[in-house]
Tab-separated table of C-alpha atoms in Angstrom:
chain	number	residue	atom	x	y	z
B	922	UNK	CA	0.000	0.000	0.000
B	923	UNK	CA	2.845	2.375	0.898
B	924	UNK	CA	4.495	1.694	-2.484
B	925	UNK	CA	1.271	2.369	-4.347
B	926	UNK	CA	0.802	5.649	-2.441
B	927	UNK	CA	4.392	6.678	-3.246
B	928	UNK	CA	3.878	5.992	-6.942
B	929	UNK	CA	0.663	8.004	-6.815
B	930	UNK	CA	2.576	10.972	-5.380
B	931	UNK	CA	5.322	10.661	-8.000
B	932	UNK	CA	2.984	10.227	-10.972
B	933	UNK	CA	2.647	13.951	-11.791
B	934	UNK	CA	6.430	14.344	-11.823
B	935	UNK	CA	6.969	11.247	-13.934
B	936	UNK	CA	4.364	12.474	-16.390
B	937	UNK	CA	6.021	15.883	-16.548
B	938	UNK	CA	9.384	14.290	-17.237
B	939	UNK	CA	7.934	12.246	-20.076
B	940	UNK	CA	6.241	15.335	-21.483
B	941	UNK	CA	9.621	17.062	-21.784
B	942	UNK	CA	11.084	14.313	-23.922
B	943	UNK	CA	11.017	14.920	-27.689
B	944	UNK	CA	8.874	12.432	-29.533
B	945	UNK	CA	8.455	11.809	-33.235
B	946	UNK	CA	4.876	10.725	-32.521
B	947	UNK	CA	3.907	14.397	-32.662
B	948	UNK	CA	5.298	14.758	-36.191
B	949	UNK	CA	3.153	14.018	-39.243
B	950	UNK	CA	3.633	14.302	-42.994
B	951	UNK	CA	0.504	16.472	-43.349
B	952	UNK	CA	1.089	18.693	-40.309
B	953	UNK	CA	0.369	21.883	-42.288
B	954	UNK	CA	-2.403	20.494	-44.502
B	955	UNK	CA	-5.035	22.682	-42.846
B	956	UNK	CA	-3.026	25.464	-41.206
B	957	UNK	CA	-0.844	26.242	-44.255
B	958	UNK	CA	-2.037	24.188	-47.255
B	959	UNK	CA	0.360	25.854	-49.732
B	960	UNK	CA	3.393	25.140	-47.530
B	961	UNK	CA	5.144	22.784	-49.956
B	962	UNK	CA	4.320	24.874	-53.041
B	963	UNK	CA	5.707	28.025	-51.448
B	964	UNK	CA	8.972	26.372	-50.381
B	965	UNK	CA	9.364	24.721	-53.772
B	966	UNK	CA	8.948	28.035	-55.563
B	967	UNK	CA	11.589	29.711	-53.403
B	968	UNK	CA	14.183	26.952	-53.738
B	969	UNK	CA	13.780	26.615	-57.512
B	970	UNK	CA	14.442	30.313	-58.010
B	971	UNK	CA	17.404	30.276	-55.644
B	972	UNK	CA	19.022	27.127	-57.065
B	973	UNK	CA	18.706	28.401	-60.631
B	974	UNK	CA	20.298	31.710	-59.648
B	975	UNK	CA	23.027	30.126	-57.483
B	976	UNK	CA	23.948	26.533	-58.340
B	977	UNK	CA	25.725	25.934	-55.012
B	978	UNK	CA	22.529	26.507	-52.988
B	979	UNK	CA	21.687	22.797	-52.707
B	980	UNK	CA	25.072	21.889	-51.241
B	981	UNK	CA	25.032	24.947	-48.985
B	982	UNK	CA	21.595	24.140	-47.572
B	983	UNK	CA	22.398	20.467	-47.086
B	984	UNK	CA	25.469	21.444	-45.066
B	985	UNK	CA	23.483	23.991	-43.055
B	986	UNK	CA	20.879	21.344	-42.211
B	987	UNK	CA	23.522	18.869	-41.085
B	988	UNK	CA	25.324	21.445	-38.946
B	989	UNK	CA	22.011	22.331	-37.319
B	990	UNK	CA	20.908	18.783	-36.548
B	991	UNK	CA	24.234	17.483	-35.246
B	992	UNK	CA	24.336	20.119	-32.488
B	993	UNK	CA	21.478	19.513	-30.032
B	994	UNK	CA	19.110	18.341	-32.746
B	995	UNK	CA	17.150	19.713	-35.704
B	996	UNK	CA	15.797	22.858	-34.062
B	997	UNK	CA	16.990	25.754	-36.220
B	998	UNK	CA	19.576	26.808	-33.624
B	999	UNK	CA	22.241	27.362	-36.291
B	1000	UNK	CA	20.069	30.099	-37.814
B	1001	UNK	CA	20.205	32.334	-34.727
B	1002	UNK	CA	22.290	35.517	-34.927
B	1003	UNK	CA	24.667	36.361	-32.079
B	1004	UNK	CA	24.016	39.363	-29.878
B	1005	UNK	CA	25.718	41.194	-27.017
B	1006	UNK	CA	24.606	38.519	-24.556
B	1007	UNK	CA	25.233	35.333	-26.530
B	1008	UNK	CA	27.610	33.996	-29.167
B	1009	UNK	CA	25.383	31.760	-31.283
B	1010	UNK	CA	26.226	28.543	-33.144
B	1011	UNK	CA	26.598	30.197	-36.524
B	1012	UNK	CA	29.605	32.135	-35.174
B	1013	UNK	CA	31.503	29.047	-34.028
B	1014	UNK	CA	34.750	28.733	-36.012
B	1015	UNK	CA	33.626	25.693	-38.000
B	1016	UNK	CA	30.376	27.433	-38.983
B	1017	UNK	CA	31.933	30.662	-40.244
B	1018	UNK	CA	32.316	29.032	-43.665
B	1019	UNK	CA	28.619	28.147	-43.965
B	1020	UNK	CA	27.572	29.817	-47.245
B	1021	UNK	CA	25.338	32.854	-47.081
B	1022	UNK	CA	23.089	31.511	-49.840
B	1023	UNK	CA	21.699	28.870	-47.480
B	1024	UNK	CA	20.763	31.416	-44.807
B	1025	UNK	CA	19.287	33.681	-47.474
B	1026	UNK	CA	17.141	30.828	-48.779
B	1027	UNK	CA	15.625	30.175	-45.347
B	1028	UNK	CA	14.935	33.884	-44.812
B	1029	UNK	CA	13.123	34.117	-48.152
B	1030	UNK	CA	11.091	30.973	-47.526
B	1031	UNK	CA	10.146	32.118	-44.020
B	1032	UNK	CA	9.101	35.562	-45.292
B	1033	UNK	CA	6.887	34.030	-47.971
B	1034	UNK	CA	5.297	31.635	-45.474
B	1035	UNK	CA	4.701	34.360	-42.891
B	1036	UNK	CA	2.772	36.339	-45.519
B	1037	UNK	CA	0.685	33.273	-46.349
B	1038	UNK	CA	0.141	31.790	-42.867
B	1039	UNK	CA	1.639	33.933	-40.077
B	1040	UNK	CA	3.113	32.282	-37.003
B	1041	UNK	CA	2.479	28.760	-38.279
B	1042	UNK	CA	5.544	27.178	-39.874
B	1043	UNK	CA	8.742	26.640	-37.874
B	1044	UNK	CA	12.153	27.510	-39.248
B	1045	UNK	CA	13.395	23.988	-38.487
B	1046	UNK	CA	10.647	22.494	-40.671
B	1047	UNK	CA	11.489	24.941	-43.458
B	1048	UNK	CA	15.157	23.914	-43.336
B	1049	UNK	CA	14.332	20.198	-43.298
B	1050	UNK	CA	11.976	20.341	-46.289
B	1051	UNK	CA	14.080	22.801	-48.291
B	1052	UNK	CA	17.077	20.483	-47.889
B	1053	UNK	CA	15.126	17.430	-49.063
B	1054	UNK	CA	13.654	19.230	-52.069
B	1055	UNK	CA	17.029	20.661	-53.118
B	1056	UNK	CA	18.703	17.243	-52.892
B	1057	UNK	CA	15.981	15.868	-55.148
B	1058	UNK	CA	16.256	18.838	-57.506
B	1059	UNK	CA	19.950	18.153	-58.222
B	1060	UNK	CA	19.418	14.458	-58.866
B	1061	UNK	CA	19.406	12.899	-55.404
B	1062	UNK	CA	16.820	10.618	-53.798
B	1063	UNK	CA	13.472	11.672	-52.394
B	1064	UNK	CA	12.965	10.805	-48.732
B	1065	UNK	CA	10.163	11.342	-46.258
B	1066	UNK	CA	10.150	14.345	-43.933
B	1067	UNK	CA	7.693	14.395	-41.047
B	1068	UNK	CA	6.653	17.859	-39.908
B	1069	UNK	CA	5.786	19.608	-36.664
B	1070	UNK	CA	9.220	20.499	-35.275
B	1071	UNK	CA	9.482	23.522	-33.049
B	1072	UNK	CA	12.385	25.944	-33.061
B	1073	UNK	CA	14.768	25.651	-30.131
B	1074	UNK	CA	15.257	28.142	-27.330
B	1075	UNK	CA	19.079	28.011	-27.227
B	1076	UNK	CA	22.021	28.504	-29.583
B	1077	UNK	CA	25.513	28.425	-28.101
B	1078	UNK	CA	28.738	28.477	-30.110
B	1079	UNK	CA	30.649	26.691	-27.338
B	1080	UNK	CA	28.668	23.487	-27.907
B	1081	UNK	CA	29.506	23.147	-31.585
B	1082	UNK	CA	33.056	21.800	-31.353
B	1083	UNK	CA	31.895	18.681	-29.518
B	1084	UNK	CA	29.506	17.648	-32.279
B	1085	UNK	CA	31.035	18.575	-35.644
B	1086	UNK	CA	34.237	17.168	-37.094
B	1087	UNK	CA	37.084	19.438	-38.165
B	1088	UNK	CA	39.833	18.603	-40.701
B	1089	UNK	CA	42.144	17.514	-37.867
B	1090	UNK	CA	39.579	15.394	-35.991
B	1091	UNK	CA	40.800	11.762	-35.638
B	1092	UNK	CA	38.724	9.295	-37.658
B	1093	UNK	CA	37.780	7.265	-34.586
B	1094	UNK	CA	36.376	10.419	-33.009
B	1095	UNK	CA	34.349	11.172	-36.127
B	1096	UNK	CA	32.791	7.709	-36.007
B	1097	UNK	CA	31.994	8.235	-32.320
B	1098	UNK	CA	30.277	11.549	-33.059
B	1099	UNK	CA	27.869	9.755	-35.371
B	1100	UNK	CA	27.340	6.774	-33.090
B	1101	UNK	CA	26.431	9.065	-30.194
B	1102	UNK	CA	23.518	10.268	-32.301
B	1103	UNK	CA	22.284	6.799	-33.206
B	1104	UNK	CA	24.008	6.735	-36.599
B	1105	UNK	CA	26.129	3.701	-37.428
B	1106	UNK	CA	29.171	3.496	-39.722
B	1107	UNK	CA	27.021	2.763	-42.757
B	1108	UNK	CA	24.926	5.842	-42.044
B	1109	UNK	CA	28.089	7.923	-41.686
B	1110	UNK	CA	29.510	6.791	-45.027
B	1111	UNK	CA	26.177	7.400	-46.756
B	1112	UNK	CA	25.755	10.860	-45.239
B	1113	UNK	CA	29.315	11.823	-46.147
B	1114	UNK	CA	28.250	11.105	-49.716
B	1115	UNK	CA	26.665	14.564	-49.545
B	1116	UNK	CA	30.148	15.685	-50.610
B	1117	UNK	CA	29.139	14.640	-54.111
B	1118	UNK	CA	28.041	18.290	-54.396
B	1119	UNK	CA	29.543	21.477	-52.998
B	1120	UNK	CA	33.062	22.682	-52.306
B	1121	UNK	CA	35.662	23.035	-49.551
B	1122	UNK	CA	38.052	25.900	-48.913
B	1123	UNK	CA	41.710	25.249	-49.624
B	1124	UNK	CA	42.719	25.840	-46.008
B	1125	UNK	CA	40.722	22.734	-45.043
B	1126	UNK	CA	43.021	20.406	-47.000
B	1127	UNK	CA	46.193	22.478	-47.508
B	1128	UNK	CA	48.150	20.324	-45.048
B	1129	UNK	CA	47.718	17.395	-47.422
B	1130	UNK	CA	49.199	19.394	-50.288
B	1131	UNK	CA	52.114	21.445	-49.014
B	1132	UNK	CA	53.477	20.155	-45.698
B	1133	UNK	CA	52.044	16.718	-45.088
B	1134	UNK	CA	54.984	15.207	-43.192
B	1135	UNK	CA	58.759	15.241	-42.777
B	1136	UNK	CA	59.055	12.609	-45.499
B	1137	UNK	CA	56.596	13.988	-48.028
B	1138	UNK	CA	55.131	17.415	-48.773
B	1139	UNK	CA	52.033	15.840	-50.317
B	1140	UNK	CA	49.755	13.151	-48.912
B	1141	UNK	CA	50.672	9.996	-50.872
B	1142	UNK	CA	47.040	8.828	-50.816
B	1143	UNK	CA	46.209	11.627	-53.275
B	1144	UNK	CA	46.275	10.670	-56.942
B	1145	UNK	CA	49.436	12.459	-58.221
B	1146	UNK	CA	47.691	14.322	-61.051
B	1147	UNK	CA	44.849	15.332	-58.764
B	1148	UNK	CA	47.278	16.671	-56.161
B	1149	UNK	CA	49.136	18.590	-58.852
B	1150	UNK	CA	45.934	20.249	-59.996
B	1151	UNK	CA	44.925	21.149	-56.440
B	1152	UNK	CA	48.326	22.716	-55.778
B	1153	UNK	CA	47.897	24.997	-58.773
B	1154	UNK	CA	44.334	25.848	-57.795
B	1155	UNK	CA	45.187	26.669	-54.174
B	1156	UNK	CA	48.590	28.279	-54.746
B	1157	UNK	CA	47.512	31.632	-53.262
B	1158	UNK	CA	45.113	30.373	-50.598
B	1159	UNK	CA	47.009	32.121	-47.773
B	1160	UNK	CA	46.376	35.465	-49.451
B	1161	UNK	CA	42.839	34.642	-50.508
B	1162	UNK	CA	41.055	32.476	-47.905
B	1163	UNK	CA	37.985	32.180	-50.136
B	1164	UNK	CA	39.826	29.940	-52.610
B	1165	UNK	CA	38.152	26.550	-52.835
B	1166	UNK	CA	37.807	23.309	-54.770
B	1167	UNK	CA	34.831	21.141	-55.641
B	1168	UNK	CA	34.408	18.141	-53.355
B	1169	UNK	CA	33.627	16.048	-56.448
B	1170	UNK	CA	35.740	17.301	-59.338
B	1171	UNK	CA	33.993	15.039	-61.872
B	1172	UNK	CA	30.293	15.923	-61.415
B	1173	UNK	CA	30.324	18.801	-58.893
B	1174	UNK	CA	26.701	19.904	-59.282
B	1175	UNK	CA	25.056	16.511	-59.669
B	1176	UNK	CA	23.996	14.340	-56.745
B	1177	UNK	CA	25.304	10.901	-57.713
B	1178	UNK	CA	27.723	8.208	-56.542
B	1179	UNK	CA	30.768	9.667	-58.313
B	1180	UNK	CA	32.123	10.771	-54.923
B	1181	UNK	CA	32.766	7.134	-53.965
B	1182	UNK	CA	34.385	6.334	-57.309
B	1183	UNK	CA	36.666	9.303	-56.699
B	1184	UNK	CA	37.684	7.894	-53.308
B	1185	UNK	CA	38.722	4.640	-54.954
B	1186	UNK	CA	40.941	6.628	-57.335
B	1187	UNK	CA	42.675	8.690	-54.642
B	1188	UNK	CA	40.585	11.768	-55.384
B	1189	UNK	CA	39.017	12.376	-51.986
B	1190	UNK	CA	39.473	16.064	-51.300
B	1191	UNK	CA	39.479	15.929	-47.494
B	1192	UNK	CA	41.518	13.520	-45.376
B	1193	UNK	CA	38.349	12.353	-43.625
B	1194	UNK	CA	36.922	11.489	-47.051
B	1195	UNK	CA	39.908	9.574	-48.397
B	1196	UNK	CA	40.456	7.447	-45.306
B	1197	UNK	CA	37.033	5.872	-45.782
B	1198	UNK	CA	38.335	4.088	-48.882
B	1199	UNK	CA	40.982	2.242	-46.859
B	1200	UNK	CA	39.668	1.883	-43.299
B	1201	UNK	CA	38.317	-1.649	-42.847
B	1202	UNK	CA	35.173	-0.354	-41.134
B	1203	UNK	CA	34.150	1.933	-43.971
B	1204	UNK	CA	35.734	0.474	-47.132
B	1205	UNK	CA	32.965	-2.105	-47.731
B	1206	UNK	CA	30.374	0.678	-47.811
B	1207	UNK	CA	32.510	2.848	-50.096
B	1208	UNK	CA	32.957	-0.055	-52.514
B	1209	UNK	CA	29.265	-0.906	-52.446
B	1210	UNK	CA	28.111	2.652	-53.056
B	1211	UNK	CA	30.714	3.138	-55.807
B	1212	UNK	CA	29.373	0.143	-57.708
B	1213	UNK	CA	25.684	0.654	-56.984
B	1214	UNK	CA	24.171	4.143	-57.022
B	1215	UNK	CA	20.751	2.807	-56.019
B	1216	UNK	CA	22.276	1.299	-52.866
B	1217	UNK	CA	23.833	4.679	-52.052
B	1218	UNK	CA	20.557	6.530	-52.618
B	1219	UNK	CA	18.624	4.100	-50.427
B	1220	UNK	CA	21.199	4.343	-47.619
B	1221	UNK	CA	21.396	8.130	-47.883
B	1222	UNK	CA	17.610	8.521	-47.777
B	1223	UNK	CA	17.341	6.213	-44.762
B	1224	UNK	CA	20.126	8.052	-42.920
B	1225	UNK	CA	18.656	11.476	-43.691
B	1226	UNK	CA	15.305	10.397	-42.302
B	1227	UNK	CA	17.089	9.400	-39.083
B	1228	UNK	CA	19.024	12.663	-38.898
B	1229	UNK	CA	15.911	14.755	-39.575
B	1230	UNK	CA	14.247	13.663	-36.336
B	1231	UNK	CA	17.321	13.719	-34.121
B	1232	UNK	CA	16.851	15.879	-31.028
B	1233	UNK	CA	13.690	17.519	-32.318
B	1234	UNK	CA	11.645	19.844	-30.128
B	1235	UNK	CA	7.880	19.549	-29.989
B	1236	UNK	CA	5.096	21.114	-27.959
B	1237	UNK	CA	6.372	23.490	-25.272
B	1238	UNK	CA	9.988	22.439	-25.811
B	1239	UNK	CA	10.216	25.035	-28.567
B	1240	UNK	CA	8.451	27.786	-30.455
B	1241	UNK	CA	7.555	28.915	-33.955
B	1242	UNK	CA	9.891	31.853	-34.469
B	1243	UNK	CA	8.614	34.964	-36.158
B	1244	UNK	CA	12.103	35.463	-37.590
B	1245	UNK	CA	14.457	32.549	-38.106
B	1246	UNK	CA	17.513	34.474	-36.924
B	1247	UNK	CA	16.153	35.481	-33.520
B	1248	UNK	CA	14.150	34.079	-30.621
B	1249	UNK	CA	10.653	35.444	-30.094
B	1250	UNK	CA	11.536	36.588	-26.564
B	1251	UNK	CA	14.763	38.300	-25.538
B	1252	UNK	CA	14.607	36.400	-22.249
B	1253	UNK	CA	15.115	33.193	-24.254
């Protein structure tokens, strides 16, 4: 009897604890069917115009989405602008290179949606759907996106370094970063296939070109001709930090499996890319995706669906921001 009475007393607190936990049960594919029926049409119109005007938009938005979700979940925290009281995620060192086109796309989509259905659509849902539609637009697979995310209440630059890999991050640590978020090695290799589009700045791989080790200036895992071309391309990168190279030199604006074929040929731009072609944990996936684009697309779609619901906020755990770059309340 005493135990039953104790459980009765604790029940409200247990229920409250459960209520604070994010749940995908509150997400649905038709979340905006009644409240904002033109949601998908409006986003599609914005992304088509932006991608046609700036061909790197798809890669930029895909990277923005990933950088948002990997740090405390898919809650639009990377969109927040810093102020005098808080240095936000977008100003963390690794996020300073996030392209402006991706932020601009979200602002335009949010503005259009606010005119159509004010205070209804979250910035995190806009980012998730815009990313999916852009991937499809440049040739990648379609995957399901459930809707109903709320925008988070926090954005802290200090948290970023523990969740996103840098060029010098050991490969074991990179694998651990994914595993901590419920993503296995196969998911990691598939998601890294996003490098089939987009570019990287020369400073991110310059160590592999000019001062690799005491025995060799250039990383011997690079294909010699590829390394030679990169050296010419990045010759003045110290004077011009904006200098960059396509992640996939063969089909840079097409979402396909060429990225994995490049790895097999020693044409992985970043060290964390190239090592996947030789590490025994990742090589089988690289070889499979290189020989079978459908297998890559299926794995990528499955992994993106998992990422898209990681750490989501629902109900009172978040809000629908009026502007994607700021919280609704300064006290937040």
